Coordinates of C-alpha atoms in Angstrom, one line a residue:
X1 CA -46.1 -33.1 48.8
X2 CA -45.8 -36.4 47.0
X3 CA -43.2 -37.7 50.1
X4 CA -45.8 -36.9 52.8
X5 CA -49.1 -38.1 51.0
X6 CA -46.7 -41.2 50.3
X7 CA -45.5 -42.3 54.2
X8 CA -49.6 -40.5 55.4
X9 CA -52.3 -40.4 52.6
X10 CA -53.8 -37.9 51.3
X11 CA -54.0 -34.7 52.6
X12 CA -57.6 -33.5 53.8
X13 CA -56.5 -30.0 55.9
X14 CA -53.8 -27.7 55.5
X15 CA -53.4 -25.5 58.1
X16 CA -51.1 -22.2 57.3
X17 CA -49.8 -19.8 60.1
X18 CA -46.3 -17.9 60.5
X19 CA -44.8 -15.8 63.4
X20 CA -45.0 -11.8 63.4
X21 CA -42.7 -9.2 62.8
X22 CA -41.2 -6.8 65.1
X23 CA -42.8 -3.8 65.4
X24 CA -41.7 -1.5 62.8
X25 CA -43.2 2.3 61.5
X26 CA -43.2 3.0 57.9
X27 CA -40.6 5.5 57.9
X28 CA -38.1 3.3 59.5
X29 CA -38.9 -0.2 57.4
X30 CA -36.5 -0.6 54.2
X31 CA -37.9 -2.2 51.0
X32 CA -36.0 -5.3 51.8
X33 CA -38.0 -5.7 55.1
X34 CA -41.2 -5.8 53.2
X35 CA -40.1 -8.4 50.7
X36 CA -39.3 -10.9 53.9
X37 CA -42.8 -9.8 55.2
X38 CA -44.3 -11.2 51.8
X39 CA -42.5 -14.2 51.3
X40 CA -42.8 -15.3 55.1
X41 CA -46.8 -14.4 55.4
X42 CA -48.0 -14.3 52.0
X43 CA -46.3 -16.2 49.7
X44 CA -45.9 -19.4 52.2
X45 CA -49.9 -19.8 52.4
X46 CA -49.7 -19.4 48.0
X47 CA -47.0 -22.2 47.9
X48 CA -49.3 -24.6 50.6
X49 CA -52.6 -23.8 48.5
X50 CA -50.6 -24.4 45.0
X51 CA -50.0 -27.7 46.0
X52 CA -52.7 -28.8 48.2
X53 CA -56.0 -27.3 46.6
X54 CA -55.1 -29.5 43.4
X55 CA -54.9 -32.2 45.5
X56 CA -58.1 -31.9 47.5
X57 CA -60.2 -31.1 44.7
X58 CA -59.1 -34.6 43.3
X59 CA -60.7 -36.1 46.4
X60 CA -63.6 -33.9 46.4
X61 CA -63.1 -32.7 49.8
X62 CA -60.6 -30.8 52.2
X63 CA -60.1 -27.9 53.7
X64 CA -57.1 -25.3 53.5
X65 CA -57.3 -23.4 56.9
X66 CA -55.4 -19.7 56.9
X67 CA -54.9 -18.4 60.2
X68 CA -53.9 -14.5 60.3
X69 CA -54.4 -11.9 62.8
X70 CA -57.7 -9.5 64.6
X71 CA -55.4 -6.4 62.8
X72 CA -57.0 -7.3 59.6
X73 CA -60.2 -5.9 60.8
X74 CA -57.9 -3.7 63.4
X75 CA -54.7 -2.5 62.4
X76 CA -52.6 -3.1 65.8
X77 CA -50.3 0.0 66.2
X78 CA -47.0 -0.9 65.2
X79 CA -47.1 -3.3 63.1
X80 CA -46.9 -2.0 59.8
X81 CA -46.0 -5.5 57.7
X82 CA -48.1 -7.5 59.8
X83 CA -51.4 -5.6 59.4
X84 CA -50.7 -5.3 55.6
X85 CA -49.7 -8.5 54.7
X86 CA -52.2 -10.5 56.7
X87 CA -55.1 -8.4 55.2
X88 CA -53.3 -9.8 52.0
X89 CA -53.3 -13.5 53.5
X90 CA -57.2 -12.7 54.5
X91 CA -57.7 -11.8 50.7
X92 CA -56.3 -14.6 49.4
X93 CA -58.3 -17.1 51.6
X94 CA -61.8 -15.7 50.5
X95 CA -60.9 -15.4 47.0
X96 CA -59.8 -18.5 47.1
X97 CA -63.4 -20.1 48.9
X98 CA -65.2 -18.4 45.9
X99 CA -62.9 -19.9 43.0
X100 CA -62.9 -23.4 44.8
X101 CA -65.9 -23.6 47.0
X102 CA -68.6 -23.9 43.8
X103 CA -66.4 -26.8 43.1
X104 CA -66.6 -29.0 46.4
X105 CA -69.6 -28.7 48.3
X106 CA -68.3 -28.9 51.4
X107 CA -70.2 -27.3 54.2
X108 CA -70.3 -24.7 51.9
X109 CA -66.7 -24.6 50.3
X110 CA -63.5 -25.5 50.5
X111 CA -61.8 -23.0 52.0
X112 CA -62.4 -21.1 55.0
X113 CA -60.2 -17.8 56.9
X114 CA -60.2 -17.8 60.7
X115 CA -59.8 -14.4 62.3

């Protein structure tokens, strides 16, 4: 993070999105296939907030944008790791507007989670 804020400034929005999964039934998905799902929906929007939140709060403004799926409010058949881990993803982004959003006032918080 230090590189890019070095060659482009500071960073005011971080936007956090990742591909699906193929569609997958919970009898058929092995353990390891759930780990992947974590680290490639869940954990990658963690590792972006870790180091960008810190960052924006410094400045006293930013926003951290999570973009997830309508199967958080639907579950799509199918799609057993995606509608599970983006609910996760979804969980994440408003717990994180409560911790950070008292913080910054910025129209209204910080962080925000687009359905």
């Amino acid at each position: 993070m230090a590189t890019v804020e070095a060659c482009l400034g500071p960073v005011d929005v971080c936007v956090t999105n990742s591909g699906g999964h193929p569609s997958n039934l919970f009898k058929s998905t092995p353990p390891g296939a759930w780990r992947t799902a974590v680290d490639q929906l869940l954990m990658s929007t963690v590792y972006f907030a870790r180091e960008t939140l810190p960052r924006m709060q410094k400045n006293k403004w930013g926003r951290l944008i999570t973009i997830t799926s309508s199967a958080v409010k639907q579950p799509a058949d199918g799609q057993l790791l995606s509608n599970s881990i983006r609910a996760a993803v979804t969980g994440l982004a408003r717990t994180l507007a409560n911790e950070y959003g008292t913080s910054i006032a910025v129209d209204g918080g910080l962080v925000r989670s687009l359905l």
